[in-house]
Amino acid sequence: MPEKTITELIDRCRATGLRRTKALEQLLITLLEHARPMTLNELAQSVRLTDQCDKATVFRLLQRLTTIGITRRLGLHERAAYFTLLLPGRHQDYLICTECGSIEPIKAPCPVHHLEEEIREKTGYKNLYHELEFFGICPACA
Amino acid sequence: MPEKTITELIDRCRATGLRRTKALEQLLITLLEHARPMTLNELAQSVRLTDQCDKATVFRLLQRLTTIGITRRLGLHERAAYFTLLLPGRHQDYLICTECGSIEPIKAPCPVHHLEEEIREKTGYKNLYHELEFFGICPACA
DNA sequence: GTAATTGCAAATACTTTGCCACGTA
DNA sequence: TACGTGGCAAAGTATTTGCAATTAC
């Protein structure tokens, strides 16, 4: 299954004109393996990418991937930006500890879809999506 | 009404040990007047604060205010952090244009409270709160 | 062969801190 | 008077860009 997903992702990239480079491949695999938002630094230092390519390369790749909708850039309150894969039909909300910074995907279904529809209709915004995060102090830190 | 709110805010600050300084006063008034999240830069450059105090001062004040729960720091996807007043019983969600960066408070009631309760109970997180933002391209930019 | 991609280094942007002068209590 | 605050300047951290060398197609 991951095999298939990787191939699909690369195909989607190539369809938009990106070249199939080692850096792109390893970046996508890294994002897929971790399945959680990661910072540029984390990504560039991850095993698959260290000694594989420069941080600037990862940065530019993430930029392009975000433009074509393969990844998304998240805020999450840290000074550094987070990036996550945007897999079709797999929206995620997060629970974040403000002390230790742990990021936990929320299992419950997202209760925002209806409001999102309403906003789309009433405001005329295009390409609408949302980001929902819960912040608090996790039991371990409390 | 704003008069009263300002006084209340300053009292809350003083109660935690902060001194009543011109910078603090002007910062609170500025936040109250704008009623939307603002960056450190915006705040420091706003009429009430320019020539009134240094950006570092605004930064340190916002830090303290955030610690004692008068303001909150938001991500909002920009490189710069945003700060907003935390008025009791007045949670806000936002609609943000990814092109021009405009930030619009959402009028509809927030649909997340129930899930927030559920998370509070099931996970044992303390001081739980959430942040919900919708991103898209506004009609003017589209 | 040609144009996209990369690495390296330098430039930006925003945030954060040190230190001494100053103002509030 | 004493200690919290403020200004200025410098340091820190994350992001972004320029350009020549390299690589995919």
XYZ file of C-alpha atoms (C1' of nucleotides) in Angstrom:
334
model
C 0.000 0.000 0.000
C 2.674 2.569 0.841
C 4.399 1.503 -2.372
C 1.320 2.330 -4.289
C 0.821 5.660 -2.529
C 4.383 6.745 -3.203
C 4.040 5.951 -6.855
C 0.802 7.845 -7.014
C 2.299 10.858 -5.308
C 5.263 10.945 -7.629
C 2.965 10.606 -10.594
C 0.934 13.542 -9.396
C 4.118 15.551 -9.076
C 5.354 14.615 -12.497
C 1.985 15.443 -13.980
C 2.521 19.037 -12.917
C 5.951 19.181 -14.487
C 8.209 18.272 -11.558
C 11.158 16.039 -12.296
C 11.623 12.764 -10.534
C 14.637 13.443 -8.368
C 16.059 11.534 -5.458
C 15.297 14.424 -3.128
C 11.644 14.528 -4.138
C 11.254 10.798 -3.712
C 12.919 10.693 -0.307
C 10.965 13.708 0.883
C 7.655 12.138 -0.046
C 8.614 8.849 1.576
C 9.664 10.651 4.740
C 6.388 12.538 4.946
C 4.450 9.362 4.304
C 6.347 7.343 6.881
C 5.868 9.841 9.656
C 2.231 10.652 8.945
C 2.299 13.765 11.086
C 3.155 17.417 10.530
C 6.900 18.036 10.490
C 9.066 21.122 10.384
C 11.534 21.896 7.638
C 14.315 21.162 10.077
C 12.931 17.797 11.131
C 12.472 16.849 7.519
C 15.922 17.936 6.417
C 17.479 16.044 9.316
C 15.496 12.882 8.914
C 17.496 9.831 8.016
C 16.248 9.653 4.492
C 17.248 13.177 3.656
C 20.439 13.914 5.575
C 23.436 13.620 3.268
C 20.884 13.318 0.556
C 20.172 16.958 -0.062
C 20.421 20.448 1.303
C 17.845 22.090 3.538
C 17.233 24.694 0.845
C 16.256 21.907 -1.491
C 13.766 20.502 0.974
C 12.439 24.018 1.454
C 11.946 24.575 -2.251
C 10.394 21.193 -2.730
C 7.922 21.785 0.068
C 7.110 25.117 -1.485
C 6.321 23.543 -4.827
C 4.470 20.619 -3.295
C 2.339 23.040 -1.335
C 1.587 25.061 -4.450
C 0.363 22.032 -6.322
C -1.600 20.774 -3.338
C 0.423 17.720 -2.374
C 1.402 19.157 0.991
C 0.027 21.845 3.247
C 1.739 24.305 5.506
C 0.406 24.500 9.057
C 0.873 27.068 11.790
C 0.630 25.058 15.009
C 1.963 27.937 17.113
C 5.598 27.085 16.972
C 8.061 29.461 15.539
C 8.778 26.993 12.779
C 6.220 26.087 10.143
C 4.928 22.534 9.873
C 4.242 20.607 6.704
C 1.983 17.664 6.168
C 0.928 15.465 3.283
C -2.497 16.244 1.919
C -3.946 12.836 1.190
C -7.333 12.849 -0.550
C -10.222 12.432 1.870
C -7.996 12.413 4.896
C -8.458 15.660 6.726
C -6.820 15.783 10.148
C -7.262 17.900 13.248
C -4.672 17.965 16.009
C -4.289 18.008 19.749
C -1.132 19.804 20.784
C 0.578 20.041 24.139
C 1.669 23.604 24.806
C 4.372 22.369 27.158
C 6.175 19.585 25.362
C 4.932 20.329 21.866
C 3.650 16.835 21.165
C 1.243 16.641 18.253
C -1.520 14.059 18.319
C -4.014 13.505 15.495
C -7.599 13.554 16.708
C -9.615 10.444 16.034
C -13.106 11.889 16.297
C -14.742 13.062 13.085
C -14.259 16.730 12.383
C -17.373 18.718 13.311
C -16.633 21.636 11.041
C -17.691 20.423 7.609
C -21.170 21.854 7.786
C -19.945 25.306 8.768
C -17.360 25.095 6.014
C -20.094 24.526 3.442
C -22.072 27.398 4.829
C -19.080 29.732 4.628
C -18.285 28.594 1.116
C -21.804 29.473 -0.007
C -22.251 32.703 1.893
C -18.874 34.319 1.347
C -17.884 33.104 -2.075
C -14.377 32.172 -0.959
C -12.633 29.771 -3.336
C -10.406 26.837 -2.402
C -11.801 26.861 1.088
C -10.328 24.598 3.744
C -9.909 24.778 7.459
C -7.460 24.091 10.192
C -8.551 23.051 13.664
C -6.233 22.572 16.580
C -6.764 21.955 20.256
C -4.126 23.202 22.648
C -3.621 22.210 26.246
C -1.294 20.621 28.740
C -1.007 16.877 28.317
C -1.276 14.532 31.319
C 2.439 13.787 31.192
C 3.337 17.464 31.508
C 0.653 18.375 34.041
C -18.308 50.530 27.398
C -14.753 50.496 26.017
C -13.834 52.758 28.940
C -15.047 50.151 31.324
C -13.340 47.326 29.467
C -10.004 49.138 29.445
C -10.210 49.780 33.150
C -11.071 46.163 33.783
C -8.174 44.956 31.672
C -5.711 47.212 33.427
C -7.040 46.095 36.775
C -6.548 42.472 35.803
C -2.986 43.286 34.811
C -2.263 45.132 38.029
C -3.735 42.292 40.032
C -0.987 40.043 38.687
C 1.726 42.518 39.606
C 2.145 44.494 36.383
C 2.639 48.229 36.719
C 0.368 50.710 35.084
C 2.559 52.209 32.389
C 1.736 54.276 29.351
C 2.910 51.480 27.058
C 0.640 48.910 28.689
C -2.353 51.228 28.516
C -1.825 52.157 24.893
C -1.215 48.547 23.905
C -4.465 47.394 25.482
C -6.394 50.244 23.873
C -4.902 49.430 20.493
C -5.842 45.778 20.773
C -9.329 46.688 21.906
C -9.873 49.225 19.133
C -8.876 46.877 16.367
C -10.687 43.808 17.651
C -8.758 41.474 15.391
C -5.494 39.567 15.624
C -2.482 41.782 14.973
C 1.222 41.158 14.539
C 3.918 42.593 16.754
C 4.896 44.867 13.897
C 1.402 46.136 13.293
C 0.985 46.806 16.965
C 4.300 48.578 17.377
C 3.577 50.736 14.350
C 0.011 51.584 15.231
C -0.652 55.229 15.923
C -1.066 54.802 19.620
C 2.264 53.106 20.065
C 4.634 54.676 17.548
C 6.892 57.196 19.273
C 5.369 55.851 22.418
C 7.575 52.833 22.986
C 10.005 50.422 21.447
C 9.044 47.240 19.616
C 10.907 45.248 22.262
C 8.632 46.728 24.871
C 5.530 45.728 22.968
C 7.032 42.286 22.570
C 7.702 41.904 26.267
C 4.294 43.215 27.188
C 2.580 40.787 24.840
C 4.645 38.018 26.365
C 3.492 38.911 29.853
C -0.096 39.484 28.809
C -0.131 36.093 27.130
C 1.280 34.413 30.226
C -1.420 35.846 32.438
C -4.125 35.063 29.903
C -5.065 38.566 28.764
C -3.931 37.943 25.209
C -3.338 34.879 23.084
C -0.778 34.154 20.448
C -2.107 32.786 17.157
C -0.413 31.089 14.242
C -2.520 32.054 11.245
C 0.053 30.814 8.736
C 2.016 33.983 8.341
C 5.629 34.193 9.181
C 4.818 36.630 11.944
C 2.829 35.674 15.027
C -0.523 37.277 15.693
C -1.856 38.414 19.037
C -5.425 38.942 20.103
C -7.250 40.006 23.227
C -8.836 37.169 25.146
C -12.122 38.615 26.302
C -14.159 36.354 28.599
C -16.858 34.449 26.745
C -15.860 35.804 23.377
C -14.174 33.034 21.442
C -13.510 33.863 17.809
C -12.834 31.838 14.693
C -11.420 33.409 11.566
C -11.733 33.389 7.804
C -8.442 34.229 6.161
C -7.618 35.002 2.556
C -4.491 33.175 1.477
C -3.858 35.778 -1.214
C -4.218 39.157 0.461
C -4.009 37.998 4.052
C -7.225 39.642 5.182
C -8.581 38.296 8.460
C -12.312 38.238 9.020
C -13.968 37.088 12.247
C -16.642 34.480 11.639
C -20.104 35.358 12.837
C -21.575 31.867 13.063
C -21.387 30.109 16.410
C -18.388 27.853 16.784
C -19.315 24.194 16.211
C -16.413 22.778 18.154
C -17.424 23.161 21.779
C -18.903 19.711 22.066
C -15.815 18.027 20.686
C -13.685 20.144 22.980
C -15.586 18.829 26.003
C -15.194 15.315 24.760
C -11.455 15.739 24.319
C -11.104 17.341 27.721
C -12.783 14.349 29.335
C -11.175 11.579 27.334
C -7.599 12.799 27.202
C -7.184 14.604 30.503
C -5.552 17.622 28.893
C -5.596 20.720 31.104
C -6.239 24.303 30.018
C -7.751 23.084 26.808
C -8.737 25.563 24.116
C -8.934 25.468 20.377
C -8.170 27.485 17.329
C -10.217 27.216 14.168
C -9.423 28.991 10.942
C -10.800 28.801 7.454
C -8.479 29.595 4.594
C -9.415 30.396 1.026
C -9.284 33.002 -1.706
C -11.631 35.909 -1.094
C -13.932 37.170 -3.867
C -11.829 40.307 -4.302
C -8.698 38.273 -4.988
C -10.362 35.598 -7.123
C 21.373 19.623 -25.415
C 18.337 22.254 -22.621
C 15.894 23.570 -18.847
C 14.807 22.243 -14.256
C 16.982 21.230 -9.939
C 20.549 21.402 -6.432
C 24.140 23.021 -3.053
C 26.352 26.502 -0.882
C 26.528 30.801 0.981
C 24.565 35.084 1.777
C 20.508 37.940 2.706
C 15.948 38.609 5.075
C 12.513 38.515 8.437
C 10.914 38.083 12.791
C 11.904 37.209 17.509
C 14.447 37.370 21.655
C 17.905 38.963 25.029
C 21.497 42.064 27.646
C 22.320 45.969 29.886
C 21.843 50.288 31.778
C 18.628 54.271 32.333
C 14.125 55.412 33.993
C 9.555 55.555 36.242
C 6.091 53.527 39.333
C 4.749 52.197 43.795
C 14.391 53.968 47.596
C 13.762 49.601 45.219
C 12.419 46.969 41.790
C 9.712 46.399 37.736
C 9.936 48.567 32.902
C 11.689 50.730 28.890
C 15.010 51.860 25.040
C 18.658 50.622 22.169
C 21.461 47.578 20.035
C 23.039 43.096 19.307
C 22.256 38.102 18.976
C 19.383 34.186 17.700
C 16.450 31.337 14.820
C 13.848 30.275 10.777
C 13.103 31.389 6.145
C 14.212 32.809 1.582
C 17.113 33.947 -2.452
C 21.290 34.222 -6.029
C 24.131 31.861 -8.762
C 27.057 28.485 -10.684
C 27.283 23.441 -11.045
C 24.653 19.400 -11.832
C 21.043 16.297 -13.336
C 16.679 14.678 -15.476
C 14.431 14.325 -19.622
